[in-house]
Structure formats: structure tokens, C-alpha cells
C-alpha positions as a printed Julia matrix, in Angstrom:
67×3 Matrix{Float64}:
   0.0     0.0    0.0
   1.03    3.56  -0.64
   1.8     5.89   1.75
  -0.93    7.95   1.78
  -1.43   11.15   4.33
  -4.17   10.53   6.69
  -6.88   12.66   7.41
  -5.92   12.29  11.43
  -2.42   14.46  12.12
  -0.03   12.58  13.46
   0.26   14.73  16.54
  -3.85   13.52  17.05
  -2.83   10.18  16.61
  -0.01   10.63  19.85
  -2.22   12.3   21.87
  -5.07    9.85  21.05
  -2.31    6.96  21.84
  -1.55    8.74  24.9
  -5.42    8.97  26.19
  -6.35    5.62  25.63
  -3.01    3.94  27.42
  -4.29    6.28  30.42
  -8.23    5.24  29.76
  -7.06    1.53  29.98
  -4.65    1.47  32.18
  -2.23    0.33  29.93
   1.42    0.97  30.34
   3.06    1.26  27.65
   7.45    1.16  27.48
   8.84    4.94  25.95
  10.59    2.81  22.87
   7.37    1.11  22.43
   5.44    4.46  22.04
   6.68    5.99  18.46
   6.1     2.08  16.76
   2.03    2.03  18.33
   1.68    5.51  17.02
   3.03    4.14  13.48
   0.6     1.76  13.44
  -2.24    3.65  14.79
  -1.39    5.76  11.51
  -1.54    2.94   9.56
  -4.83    1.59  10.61
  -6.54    5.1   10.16
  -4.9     5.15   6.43
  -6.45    2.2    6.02
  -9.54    2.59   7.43
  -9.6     5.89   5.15
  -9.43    3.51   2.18
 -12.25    1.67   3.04
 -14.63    4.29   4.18
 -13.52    6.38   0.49
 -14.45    3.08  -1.2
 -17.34    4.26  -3.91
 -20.12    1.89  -3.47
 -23.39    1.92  -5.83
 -26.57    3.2   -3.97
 -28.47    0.17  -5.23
 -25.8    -1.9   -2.69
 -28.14   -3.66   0.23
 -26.84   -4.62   3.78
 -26.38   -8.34   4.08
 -28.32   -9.26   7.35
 -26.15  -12.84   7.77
 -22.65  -12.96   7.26
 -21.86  -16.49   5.2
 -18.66  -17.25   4.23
């Protein structure tokens, strides 16, 4: 995949890191703290993908997932 900006700033992404470790109570290691925020990026690129995907307003919900 691409890098592609994301529509969250990286500096939201840190402080959003930062809030939930507190909201959990989830410790997190200083030298682990720059690689979660890298990923956090990538999921919200990601996610921006998905939620940019065009679909066709004829599209229905399926009610039951079968794989």
C-alpha cells in the first residue's frame, strides 16, 4: 500500500495513543510508544481507504454474514 497522508495528524494520533493507554490502564514502554503511534497511523490510512471506497446506492446490507 502507498503511503498515503491521513486525514488524522499525526500529533492527534499521539495524543489519542496517549489517552487511551491512560483510559485503559495500559502501560506502555517509551521505545514502544513511536512504533504504536506508526501503526495507529496505519490503521486510520487504512480505514480511510475503506470508508472512500465508492459503493453503488443500489448496494443492500447483508443481514447474515456467510462465508
Amino acid at each position: 500500500m502507498p503511503d498515503s497522508p491521513s486525514l488524522i495528524p499525526d500529533r492527534q494520533i499521539a495524543e489519542y495513543v496517549d489517552r487511551m493507554t491512560e483510559l485503559i490502564d495500559l502501560p506502555i514502554d517509551p521505545e514502544h510508544r513511536p512504533g504504536i503511534i506508526a501503526n495507529m497511523t496505519r490503521i486510520a490510512q487504512v480505514a480511510q481507504l475503506v470508508n472512500e471506497f465508492p459503493l453503488p446506492e443500489e448496494i443492500e446490507a447483508a443481514t447474515i454474514f456467510t462465508p
